């Protein structure tokens, strides 16, 4: 996510917090959060809230402690006011709403991190967003590798072919450096995949090459290990050339933090959240 968008979203979310700064309990209102998360219609957003309530209950937490039905008065153009139903939300409730939203929407991705962290410092949010992006990229790589393995097995009927083809692809991406040599360079344990220690850009590069190979195997009806290997090597070499044009040399990039550690840290933060947030009290029942 680009820094200017992070700055914009951070300022917008902080503005909502300041609206309720006079109350003892930190809370958000669902109708304020709705447009922030990219939902134009309340009816659609309400469905996400219902899913979040179900997640709250499934986790063993009291829904009423985190989702409180409220009524607030809104001004009409005529100068009169009318009552509108709303929902007061704790940080944990907002986190669950974000988790049940569409992660492809950048405001949702931002909110997942913003509400997961107890701190609201922008630099820490930026760091966690970068970690989340890397985790998502790794999951996508796993999916494209699984698809490639399946397609190769369908075509060749031999389980070891995928490992050989992937290895040749890695060698093309890393300028002749083998997967094993890259693991040694980056200090990757032998029992762990190289991709768990690669930076986001390299993970995405591998995934992109896989996607092209998957597409072309089917398009060109490739049915031999030699043909598929040549296709995969070419795609990785092309991706390497694209990176090189931008001054990026994959085999020279330093190792990134172990993704398993990041995943455990994010999971621990999510589990800790309902225990550390305040429950809604009577002061936050109304606006």
mmCIF file of C-alpha atoms in Angstrom:
data_model
loop_
_atom_site.group_PDB
_atom_site.id
_atom_site.type_symbol
_atom_site.label_atom_id
_atom_site.label_comp_id
_atom_site.label_asym_id
_atom_site.label_seq_id
_atom_site.Cartn_x
_atom_site.Cartn_y
_atom_site.Cartn_z
ATOM 1 C CA UNK A 1 0.000 0.000 0.000
ATOM 2 C CA UNK A 2 1.374 3.408 -0.973
ATOM 3 C CA UNK A 3 2.474 5.734 1.809
ATOM 4 C CA UNK A 4 0.234 8.601 0.714
ATOM 5 C CA UNK A 5 -2.836 6.349 0.962
ATOM 6 C CA UNK A 6 -1.721 5.114 4.395
ATOM 7 C CA UNK A 7 -1.363 8.729 5.555
ATOM 8 C CA UNK A 8 -4.813 9.596 4.195
ATOM 9 C CA UNK A 9 -6.541 6.581 5.762
ATOM 10 C CA UNK A 10 -4.723 7.035 9.063
ATOM 11 C CA UNK A 11 -5.870 10.653 9.294
ATOM 12 C CA UNK A 12 -9.449 9.688 8.476
ATOM 13 C CA UNK A 13 -9.600 6.907 11.064
ATOM 14 C CA UNK A 14 -7.987 9.144 13.686
ATOM 15 C CA UNK A 15 -10.619 11.797 12.995
ATOM 16 C CA UNK A 16 -13.340 9.332 13.998
ATOM 17 C CA UNK A 17 -11.508 8.586 17.256
ATOM 18 C CA UNK A 18 -11.312 12.296 18.087
ATOM 19 C CA UNK A 19 -15.081 12.711 17.657
ATOM 20 C CA UNK A 20 -15.601 10.529 20.715
ATOM 21 C CA UNK A 21 -12.532 11.597 22.685
ATOM 22 C CA UNK A 22 -14.646 13.017 25.509
ATOM 23 C CA UNK A 23 -15.980 9.583 26.492
ATOM 24 C CA UNK A 24 -14.197 7.281 28.920
ATOM 25 C CA UNK A 25 -14.392 4.280 26.604
ATOM 26 C CA UNK A 26 -12.808 4.205 23.152
ATOM 27 C CA UNK A 27 -15.495 3.375 20.607
ATOM 28 C CA UNK A 28 -16.559 3.816 17.000
ATOM 29 C CA UNK A 29 -20.000 4.074 15.405
ATOM 30 C CA UNK A 30 -20.877 1.656 12.609
ATOM 31 C CA UNK A 31 -22.435 4.335 10.387
ATOM 32 C CA UNK A 32 -19.228 6.365 10.632
ATOM 33 C CA UNK A 33 -17.122 3.323 9.860
ATOM 34 C CA UNK A 34 -19.260 2.183 6.928
ATOM 35 C CA UNK A 35 -18.082 4.727 4.297
ATOM 36 C CA UNK A 36 -14.530 4.508 5.619
ATOM 37 C CA UNK A 37 -14.443 0.829 4.672
ATOM 38 C CA UNK A 38 -15.813 1.447 1.199
ATOM 39 C CA UNK A 39 -19.437 0.378 1.692
ATOM 40 C CA UNK A 40 -21.956 2.678 0.021
ATOM 41 C CA UNK A 41 -25.103 0.973 1.351
ATOM 42 C CA UNK A 42 -25.901 0.378 5.005
ATOM 43 C CA UNK A 43 -27.720 -2.857 4.132
ATOM 44 C CA UNK A 44 -24.530 -4.379 2.714
ATOM 45 C CA UNK A 45 -22.425 -3.189 5.617
ATOM 46 C CA UNK A 46 -24.950 -4.535 8.135
ATOM 47 C CA UNK A 47 -24.386 -8.035 6.726
ATOM 48 C CA UNK A 48 -20.655 -7.705 7.473
ATOM 49 C CA UNK A 49 -21.489 -6.537 10.995
ATOM 50 C CA UNK A 50 -23.689 -9.610 11.505
ATOM 51 C CA UNK A 51 -20.809 -11.858 10.404
ATOM 52 C CA UNK A 52 -18.516 -10.046 12.822
ATOM 53 C CA UNK A 53 -20.988 -10.618 15.667
ATOM 54 C CA UNK A 54 -21.031 -14.327 14.830
ATOM 55 C CA UNK A 55 -17.215 -14.378 14.887
ATOM 56 C CA UNK A 56 -17.247 -12.629 18.264
ATOM 57 C CA UNK A 57 -19.621 -15.202 19.730
ATOM 58 C CA UNK A 58 -17.706 -18.108 18.190
ATOM 59 C CA UNK A 59 -14.540 -16.830 19.878
ATOM 60 C CA UNK A 60 -16.285 -17.069 23.260
ATOM 61 C CA UNK A 61 -16.823 -13.339 23.782
ATOM 62 C CA UNK A 62 -20.067 -11.591 24.714
ATOM 63 C CA UNK A 63 -21.464 -9.794 21.691
ATOM 64 C CA UNK A 64 -23.086 -7.085 23.836
ATOM 65 C CA UNK A 65 -19.697 -6.198 25.312
ATOM 66 C CA UNK A 66 -18.440 -5.145 21.879
ATOM 67 C CA UNK A 67 -21.505 -4.372 19.752
ATOM 68 C CA UNK A 68 -24.060 -2.047 21.371
ATOM 69 C CA UNK A 69 -27.242 -0.946 19.586
ATOM 70 C CA UNK A 70 -27.663 2.817 19.951
ATOM 71 C CA UNK A 71 -29.910 5.549 18.658
ATOM 72 C CA UNK A 72 -28.573 8.913 17.593
ATOM 73 C CA UNK A 73 -30.241 12.060 16.342
ATOM 74 C CA UNK A 74 -29.306 13.380 12.907
ATOM 75 C CA UNK A 75 -30.186 16.773 11.474
ATOM 76 C CA UNK A 76 -32.391 17.011 8.399
ATOM 77 C CA UNK A 77 -32.320 19.673 5.708
ATOM 78 C CA UNK A 78 -35.467 21.229 7.138
ATOM 79 C CA UNK A 79 -33.709 21.880 10.412
ATOM 80 C CA UNK A 80 -35.576 19.134 12.257
ATOM 81 C CA UNK A 81 -34.001 15.945 13.584
ATOM 82 C CA UNK A 82 -34.830 12.258 13.416
ATOM 83 C CA UNK A 83 -33.613 9.192 15.249
ATOM 84 C CA UNK A 84 -31.330 6.765 13.377
ATOM 85 C CA UNK A 85 -30.316 3.316 14.585
ATOM 86 C CA UNK A 86 -26.578 2.758 14.886
ATOM 87 C CA UNK A 87 -24.117 0.401 16.596
ATOM 88 C CA UNK A 88 -21.364 1.409 19.007
ATOM 89 C CA UNK A 89 -18.281 -0.725 18.448
ATOM 90 C CA UNK A 90 -15.172 -1.514 20.462
ATOM 91 C CA UNK A 91 -11.777 -1.810 18.775
ATOM 92 C CA UNK A 92 -12.248 -5.597 18.812
ATOM 93 C CA UNK A 93 -15.630 -5.287 17.093
ATOM 94 C CA UNK A 94 -14.103 -3.047 14.427
ATOM 95 C CA UNK A 95 -11.295 -5.561 13.949
ATOM 96 C CA UNK A 96 -13.805 -8.383 13.434
ATOM 97 C CA UNK A 97 -15.756 -6.281 10.937
ATOM 98 C CA UNK A 98 -12.561 -5.627 8.982
ATOM 99 C CA UNK A 99 -11.652 -9.339 9.115
ATOM 100 C CA UNK A 100 -15.034 -10.214 7.614
ATOM 101 C CA UNK A 101 -14.754 -7.598 4.867
ATOM 102 C CA UNK A 102 -13.213 -7.862 1.413
ATOM 103 C CA UNK A 103 -9.402 -7.781 1.910
ATOM 104 C CA UNK A 104 -8.883 -6.715 -1.717
ATOM 105 C CA UNK A 105 -10.290 -3.307 -0.718
ATOM 106 C CA UNK A 106 -7.404 -1.175 0.512
ATOM 107 C CA UNK A 107 -9.464 0.500 3.292
ATOM 108 C CA UNK A 108 -10.335 -2.983 4.603
ATOM 109 C CA UNK A 109 -6.688 -4.071 4.519
ATOM 110 C CA UNK A 110 -5.747 -0.879 6.374
ATOM 111 C CA UNK A 111 -8.506 -1.351 8.961
ATOM 112 C CA UNK A 112 -7.440 -4.938 9.661
ATOM 113 C CA UNK A 113 -4.083 -3.607 10.811
ATOM 114 C CA UNK A 114 -5.300 -0.350 12.382
ATOM 115 C CA UNK A 115 -7.705 -2.134 14.723
ATOM 116 C CA UNK A 116 -5.401 -5.093 15.425
ATOM 117 C CA UNK A 117 -2.759 -2.876 16.998
ATOM 118 C CA UNK A 118 -3.173 -1.247 20.382
ATOM 119 C CA UNK A 119 -0.978 1.613 19.219
ATOM 120 C CA UNK A 120 -2.252 3.994 16.570
ATOM 121 C CA UNK A 121 1.225 5.210 15.560
ATOM 122 C CA UNK A 122 1.405 5.515 11.793
ATOM 123 C CA UNK A 123 4.910 4.068 11.421
ATOM 124 C CA UNK A 124 3.964 0.881 13.283
ATOM 125 C CA UNK A 125 0.819 0.550 11.176
ATOM 126 C CA UNK A 126 2.929 0.931 8.024
ATOM 127 C CA UNK A 127 5.263 -1.822 9.216
ATOM 128 C CA UNK A 128 2.425 -4.218 9.952
ATOM 129 C CA UNK A 129 0.742 -3.465 6.632
ATOM 130 C CA UNK A 130 4.004 -4.371 4.879
ATOM 131 C CA UNK A 131 4.128 -7.623 6.855
ATOM 132 C CA UNK A 132 0.527 -8.401 5.955
ATOM 133 C CA UNK A 133 1.235 -7.742 2.277
ATOM 134 C CA UNK A 134 4.120 -10.212 2.435
ATOM 135 C CA UNK A 135 1.944 -12.840 4.108
ATOM 136 C CA UNK A 136 -0.724 -12.426 1.431
ATOM 137 C CA UNK A 137 1.911 -12.676 -1.307
ATOM 138 C CA UNK A 138 3.220 -15.891 0.231
ATOM 139 C CA UNK A 139 -0.255 -17.414 0.304
ATOM 140 C CA UNK A 140 -0.728 -16.507 -3.343
ATOM 141 C CA UNK A 141 2.609 -18.132 -4.197
ATOM 142 C CA UNK A 142 1.563 -21.294 -2.367
ATOM 143 C CA UNK A 143 -1.663 -21.348 -4.385
ATOM 144 C CA UNK A 144 0.056 -20.842 -7.745
ATOM 145 C CA UNK A 145 2.649 -23.519 -6.904
ATOM 146 C CA UNK A 146 -0.109 -25.921 -5.927
ATOM 147 C CA UNK A 147 -1.878 -25.229 -9.217
ATOM 148 C CA UNK A 148 1.355 -25.670 -11.173
ATOM 149 C CA UNK A 149 2.097 -28.936 -9.393
ATOM 150 C CA UNK A 150 -1.399 -30.198 -10.193
ATOM 151 C CA UNK A 151 -1.197 -29.196 -13.864
ATOM 152 C CA UNK A 152 2.232 -30.824 -14.250
ATOM 153 C CA UNK A 153 1.014 -34.036 -12.642
ATOM 154 C CA UNK A 154 -2.025 -34.114 -14.950
ATOM 155 C CA UNK A 155 0.241 -33.699 -17.977
ATOM 156 C CA UNK A 156 3.147 -35.917 -16.976
ATOM 157 C CA UNK A 157 1.734 -38.300 -14.370
ATOM 158 C CA UNK A 158 4.938 -38.073 -12.340
ATOM 159 C CA UNK A 159 5.213 -36.421 -8.920
ATOM 160 C CA UNK A 160 8.917 -35.485 -9.005
ATOM 161 C CA UNK A 161 8.634 -33.429 -12.186
ATOM 162 C CA UNK A 162 7.285 -30.376 -10.357
ATOM 163 C CA UNK A 163 10.312 -30.181 -8.028
ATOM 164 C CA UNK A 164 12.721 -30.365 -10.948
ATOM 165 C CA UNK A 165 10.832 -27.767 -12.985
ATOM 166 C CA UNK A 166 10.476 -25.392 -10.041
ATOM 167 C CA UNK A 167 14.195 -25.724 -9.322
ATOM 168 C CA UNK A 168 15.087 -24.791 -12.892
ATOM 169 C CA UNK A 169 12.724 -21.824 -12.672
ATOM 170 C CA UNK A 170 14.379 -20.611 -9.476
ATOM 171 C CA UNK A 171 17.773 -20.854 -11.122
ATOM 172 C CA UNK A 172 16.573 -18.672 -13.997
ATOM 173 C CA UNK A 173 15.082 -16.091 -11.613
ATOM 174 C CA UNK A 174 18.234 -15.942 -9.473
ATOM 175 C CA UNK A 175 20.676 -15.601 -12.350
ATOM 176 C CA UNK A 176 22.060 -19.133 -12.281
ATOM 177 C CA UNK A 177 22.086 -19.454 -8.493
ATOM 178 C CA UNK A 178 20.304 -22.636 -7.391
ATOM 179 C CA UNK A 179 17.586 -22.866 -4.757
ATOM 180 C CA UNK A 180 20.010 -24.612 -2.390
ATOM 181 C CA UNK A 181 22.665 -21.948 -2.927
ATOM 182 C CA UNK A 182 20.097 -19.221 -2.227
ATOM 183 C CA UNK A 183 19.104 -20.958 1.011
ATOM 184 C CA UNK A 184 22.754 -21.021 2.059
ATOM 185 C CA UNK A 185 23.210 -17.346 1.158
ATOM 186 C CA UNK A 186 20.166 -16.287 3.166
ATOM 187 C CA UNK A 187 20.723 -18.660 6.073
ATOM 188 C CA UNK A 188 17.484 -20.566 5.502
ATOM 189 C CA UNK A 189 17.141 -23.787 7.539
ATOM 190 C CA UNK A 190 17.215 -26.883 5.340
ATOM 191 C CA UNK A 191 13.756 -27.955 6.497
ATOM 192 C CA UNK A 192 12.154 -24.647 5.499
ATOM 193 C CA UNK A 193 11.043 -23.317 2.090
ATOM 194 C CA UNK A 194 13.202 -20.572 0.598
ATOM 195 C CA UNK A 195 10.101 -18.454 -0.068
ATOM 196 C CA UNK A 196 9.466 -18.004 3.677
ATOM 197 C CA UNK A 197 12.609 -15.857 3.858
ATOM 198 C CA UNK A 198 12.332 -13.949 0.583
ATOM 199 C CA UNK A 199 11.315 -10.268 0.435
ATOM 200 C CA UNK A 200 7.851 -9.445 -0.892
ATOM 201 C CA UNK A 201 9.087 -8.389 -4.348
ATOM 202 C CA UNK A 202 10.773 -11.763 -4.940
ATOM 203 C CA UNK A 203 7.777 -13.733 -3.665
ATOM 204 C CA UNK A 204 5.563 -11.823 -6.085
ATOM 205 C CA UNK A 205 8.069 -12.386 -8.897
ATOM 206 C CA UNK A 206 7.958 -16.157 -8.368
ATOM 207 C CA UNK A 207 4.178 -16.097 -8.228
ATOM 208 C CA UNK A 208 3.937 -14.061 -11.450
ATOM 209 C CA UNK A 209 6.197 -16.506 -13.295
ATOM 210 C CA UNK A 210 4.077 -19.400 -11.999
ATOM 211 C CA UNK A 211 0.881 -17.782 -13.222
ATOM 212 C CA UNK A 212 2.309 -17.294 -16.712
ATOM 213 C CA UNK A 213 3.509 -20.900 -16.797
ATOM 214 C CA UNK A 214 0.135 -22.204 -15.634
ATOM 215 C CA UNK A 215 -1.604 -20.177 -18.322
ATOM 216 C CA UNK A 216 0.712 -21.153 -21.165
ATOM 217 C CA UNK A 217 0.791 -24.869 -20.339
ATOM 218 C CA UNK A 218 -2.936 -24.945 -20.980
ATOM 219 C CA UNK A 219 -2.961 -22.455 -23.860
ATOM 220 C CA UNK A 220 -0.184 -24.217 -25.778
ATOM 221 C CA UNK A 221 -1.136 -27.724 -24.602
ATOM 222 C CA UNK A 222 2.373 -28.505 -23.347
ATOM 223 C CA UNK A 223 2.687 -32.179 -22.440
ATOM 224 C CA UNK A 224 6.363 -32.988 -21.905
ATOM 225 C CA UNK A 225 8.754 -32.138 -19.075
ATOM 226 C CA UNK A 226 11.162 -30.532 -21.527
ATOM 227 C CA UNK A 227 8.484 -28.213 -22.933
ATOM 228 C CA UNK A 228 7.132 -27.233 -19.521
ATOM 229 C CA UNK A 229 10.633 -26.721 -18.119
ATOM 230 C CA UNK A 230 11.586 -24.479 -21.042
ATOM 231 C CA UNK A 231 8.374 -22.491 -20.580
ATOM 232 C CA UNK A 232 8.940 -22.037 -16.847
ATOM 233 C CA UNK A 233 12.603 -21.107 -17.282
ATOM 234 C CA UNK A 234 11.684 -18.524 -19.927
ATOM 235 C CA UNK A 235 9.018 -16.964 -17.730
ATOM 236 C CA UNK A 236 11.343 -16.693 -14.746
ATOM 237 C CA UNK A 237 14.092 -15.250 -16.948
ATOM 238 C CA UNK A 238 11.647 -12.693 -18.352
ATOM 239 C CA UNK A 239 10.535 -11.683 -14.853
ATOM 240 C CA UNK A 240 14.182 -11.402 -13.827
ATOM 241 C CA UNK A 241 14.827 -9.111 -16.807
ATOM 242 C CA UNK A 242 11.856 -6.943 -15.832
ATOM 243 C CA UNK A 243 13.222 -6.594 -12.295
ATOM 244 C CA UNK A 244 16.684 -5.877 -13.668
ATOM 245 C CA UNK A 245 15.282 -3.023 -15.741
ATOM 246 C CA UNK A 246 14.160 -1.507 -12.422
ATOM 247 C CA UNK A 247 17.557 -2.046 -10.810
ATOM 248 C CA UNK A 248 16.452 -5.073 -8.767
ATOM 249 C CA UNK A 249 18.719 -8.137 -8.671
ATOM 250 C CA UNK A 250 16.819 -10.946 -6.894
ATOM 251 C CA UNK A 251 19.820 -12.937 -5.671
ATOM 252 C CA UNK A 252 21.384 -9.826 -4.131
ATOM 253 C CA UNK A 253 18.418 -8.897 -1.950
ATOM 254 C CA UNK A 254 18.876 -9.629 1.763
ATOM 255 C CA UNK A 255 16.812 -12.204 3.628
ATOM 256 C CA UNK A 256 13.543 -11.000 5.125
ATOM 257 C CA UNK A 257 12.124 -11.971 8.525
ATOM 258 C CA UNK A 258 10.873 -15.535 8.798
ATOM 259 C CA UNK A 259 7.225 -15.470 7.708
ATOM 260 C CA UNK A 260 6.300 -18.071 10.310
ATOM 261 C CA UNK A 261 7.417 -15.661 13.039
ATOM 262 C CA UNK A 262 5.371 -12.853 11.502
ATOM 263 C CA UNK A 263 2.327 -15.123 11.210
ATOM 264 C CA UNK A 264 2.623 -16.181 14.862
ATOM 265 C CA UNK A 265 2.996 -12.554 15.944
ATOM 266 C CA UNK A 266 -0.091 -11.445 14.018
ATOM 267 C CA UNK A 267 -2.098 -14.371 15.383
ATOM 268 C CA UNK A 268 -1.021 -13.531 18.942
ATOM 269 C CA UNK A 269 -2.053 -9.889 18.469
ATOM 270 C CA UNK A 270 -5.492 -10.966 17.276
ATOM 271 C CA UNK A 271 -5.982 -13.321 20.226
ATOM 272 C CA UNK A 272 -4.866 -10.682 22.728
ATOM 273 C CA UNK A 273 -7.135 -7.948 21.392
ATOM 274 C CA UNK A 274 -10.452 -8.864 23.109
ATOM 275 C CA UNK A 275 -8.634 -9.204 26.435
ATOM 276 C CA UNK A 276 -7.049 -5.780 26.248
ATOM 277 C CA UNK A 277 -9.828 -3.609 24.817
ATOM 278 C CA UNK A 278 -12.385 -2.001 27.082
ATOM 279 C CA UNK A 279 -15.990 -3.147 26.947
ATOM 280 C CA UNK A 280 -18.666 -0.671 26.017
ATOM 281 C CA UNK A 281 -20.105 1.117 29.034
ATOM 282 C CA UNK A 282 -23.240 3.197 29.471
ATOM 283 C CA UNK A 283 -21.383 6.404 28.521
ATOM 284 C CA UNK A 284 -20.842 5.125 24.966
ATOM 285 C CA UNK A 285 -24.465 4.125 24.400
ATOM 286 C CA UNK A 286 -25.473 7.322 22.707
ATOM 287 C CA UNK A 287 -24.147 10.269 20.795
#
